Amino acid sequence: MALFITDQCTNCDMCVPECPNQAIFEGEKFYEIDVERCTECVGFYEHQTCVNVCPIECIEPHPEYRETHAKLLEKFHGLNLFHRS
């Protein structure tokens, strides 16, 4: 599943450089996550780096985008062709 940034976001900029898929961008009021690019760091890290650095814990699983680990890994490979075996 993709992640979602709630309206509690303070635009602290901590999450943006941590995203290996460049899925986090500045929205109209606060940062947002592109669900087509978010792999929850599958393929890169054991844990979601944006969640780890968020000082106010406003990053949650997206309620509308539930994906299996296999689907997230497939998305990772599609976004990062150089990682294919």
mmCIF file of C-alpha atoms in Angstrom:
data_model
loop_
_atom_site.group_PDB
_atom_site.id
_atom_site.type_symbol
_atom_site.label_atom_id
_atom_site.label_comp_id
_atom_site.label_asym_id
_atom_site.label_seq_id
_atom_site.Cartn_x
_atom_site.Cartn_y
_atom_site.Cartn_z
ATOM 1 C CA MET A 1 0.000 0.000 0.000
ATOM 2 C CA ALA A 2 1.129 3.536 -0.477
ATOM 3 C CA LEU A 3 1.598 5.943 2.368
ATOM 4 C CA PHE A 4 -0.367 9.112 3.068
ATOM 5 C CA ILE A 5 0.614 12.370 4.781
ATOM 6 C CA THR A 6 -2.142 13.740 7.005
ATOM 7 C CA ASP A 7 -3.120 17.384 7.356
ATOM 8 C CA GLN A 8 -1.080 17.481 10.573
ATOM 9 C CA CYS A 9 2.034 17.926 8.393
ATOM 10 C CA THR A 10 4.038 21.044 9.262
ATOM 11 C CA ASN A 11 6.123 21.036 6.048
ATOM 12 C CA CYS A 12 9.318 20.470 8.020
ATOM 13 C CA ASP A 13 11.105 19.050 4.926
ATOM 14 C CA MET A 14 12.437 16.003 6.783
ATOM 15 C CA CYS A 15 10.698 13.407 4.613
ATOM 16 C CA VAL A 16 11.432 14.728 1.122
ATOM 17 C CA PRO A 17 15.141 13.844 0.876
ATOM 18 C CA GLU A 18 14.538 10.467 2.558
ATOM 19 C CA CYS A 19 12.238 9.078 -0.144
ATOM 20 C CA PRO A 20 14.233 6.817 -2.488
ATOM 21 C CA ASN A 21 11.452 6.918 -5.111
ATOM 22 C CA GLN A 22 10.990 10.696 -5.076
ATOM 23 C CA ALA A 23 7.321 10.142 -4.267
ATOM 24 C CA ILE A 24 6.971 13.033 -1.807
ATOM 25 C CA PHE A 25 6.182 16.472 -3.158
ATOM 26 C CA GLU A 26 4.965 19.825 -1.918
ATOM 27 C CA GLY A 27 1.189 20.017 -2.142
ATOM 28 C CA GLU A 28 -1.016 23.089 -1.848
ATOM 29 C CA LYS A 29 -1.053 23.102 1.959
ATOM 30 C CA PHE A 30 1.352 20.346 3.038
ATOM 31 C CA TYR A 31 3.495 17.586 1.586
ATOM 32 C CA GLU A 32 1.819 14.774 -0.302
ATOM 33 C CA ILE A 33 2.828 11.318 -1.517
ATOM 34 C CA ASP A 34 2.405 10.139 -5.109
ATOM 35 C CA VAL A 35 0.769 6.720 -4.720
ATOM 36 C CA GLU A 36 2.117 5.616 -8.108
ATOM 37 C CA ARG A 37 5.706 6.120 -6.874
ATOM 38 C CA CYS A 38 5.406 5.069 -3.239
ATOM 39 C CA THR A 39 6.652 1.526 -2.583
ATOM 40 C CA GLU A 40 6.848 1.993 1.196
ATOM 41 C CA CYS A 41 10.622 1.717 0.619
ATOM 42 C CA VAL A 42 10.245 -1.933 -0.471
ATOM 43 C CA GLY A 43 13.304 -2.738 -2.559
ATOM 44 C CA PHE A 44 15.411 -0.164 -0.760
ATOM 45 C CA TYR A 45 14.996 -0.425 3.005
ATOM 46 C CA GLU A 46 13.449 -2.583 5.724
ATOM 47 C CA HIS A 47 11.343 0.324 7.051
ATOM 48 C CA GLN A 48 9.720 3.409 5.546
ATOM 49 C CA THR A 49 12.312 6.170 5.834
ATOM 50 C CA CYS A 50 9.792 9.007 5.729
ATOM 51 C CA VAL A 51 7.933 7.517 8.693
ATOM 52 C CA ASN A 52 11.208 7.119 10.595
ATOM 53 C CA VAL A 53 12.158 10.804 10.250
ATOM 54 C CA CYS A 54 8.744 12.448 10.650
ATOM 55 C CA PRO A 55 8.842 14.380 13.944
ATOM 56 C CA ILE A 56 5.061 14.558 14.331
ATOM 57 C CA GLU A 57 4.144 11.086 13.064
ATOM 58 C CA CYS A 58 1.753 12.274 10.368
ATOM 59 C CA ILE A 59 2.562 9.593 7.764
ATOM 60 C CA GLU A 60 0.170 6.656 7.702
ATOM 61 C CA PRO A 61 -0.884 3.821 5.395
ATOM 62 C CA HIS A 62 -3.086 5.202 2.639
ATOM 63 C CA PRO A 63 -6.675 4.053 3.250
ATOM 64 C CA GLU A 64 -7.467 3.658 -0.472
ATOM 65 C CA TYR A 65 -4.254 2.041 -1.754
ATOM 66 C CA ARG A 66 -3.671 -1.402 -0.255
ATOM 67 C CA GLU A 67 -0.894 -3.344 -1.981
ATOM 68 C CA THR A 68 0.842 -6.582 -1.107
ATOM 69 C CA HIS A 69 4.591 -6.788 -0.578
ATOM 70 C CA ALA A 70 4.838 -8.533 -3.966
ATOM 71 C CA LYS A 71 2.935 -5.690 -5.684
ATOM 72 C CA LEU A 72 5.149 -3.082 -3.995
ATOM 73 C CA LEU A 73 8.250 -4.980 -5.151
ATOM 74 C CA GLU A 74 6.844 -5.106 -8.693
ATOM 75 C CA LYS A 75 6.254 -1.344 -8.561
ATOM 76 C CA PHE A 76 9.810 -0.867 -7.246
ATOM 77 C CA HIS A 77 11.217 -2.806 -10.223
ATOM 78 C CA GLY A 78 9.131 -0.760 -12.646
ATOM 79 C CA LEU A 79 10.435 2.494 -11.174
ATOM 80 C CA ASN A 80 14.037 1.324 -10.798
ATOM 81 C CA LEU A 81 14.957 -0.767 -13.813
ATOM 82 C CA PHE A 82 18.617 -0.894 -12.791
ATOM 83 C CA HIS A 83 17.692 -3.123 -9.807
ATOM 84 C CA ARG A 84 16.261 -5.954 -11.916
ATOM 85 C CA SER A 85 18.104 -9.251 -11.833
#
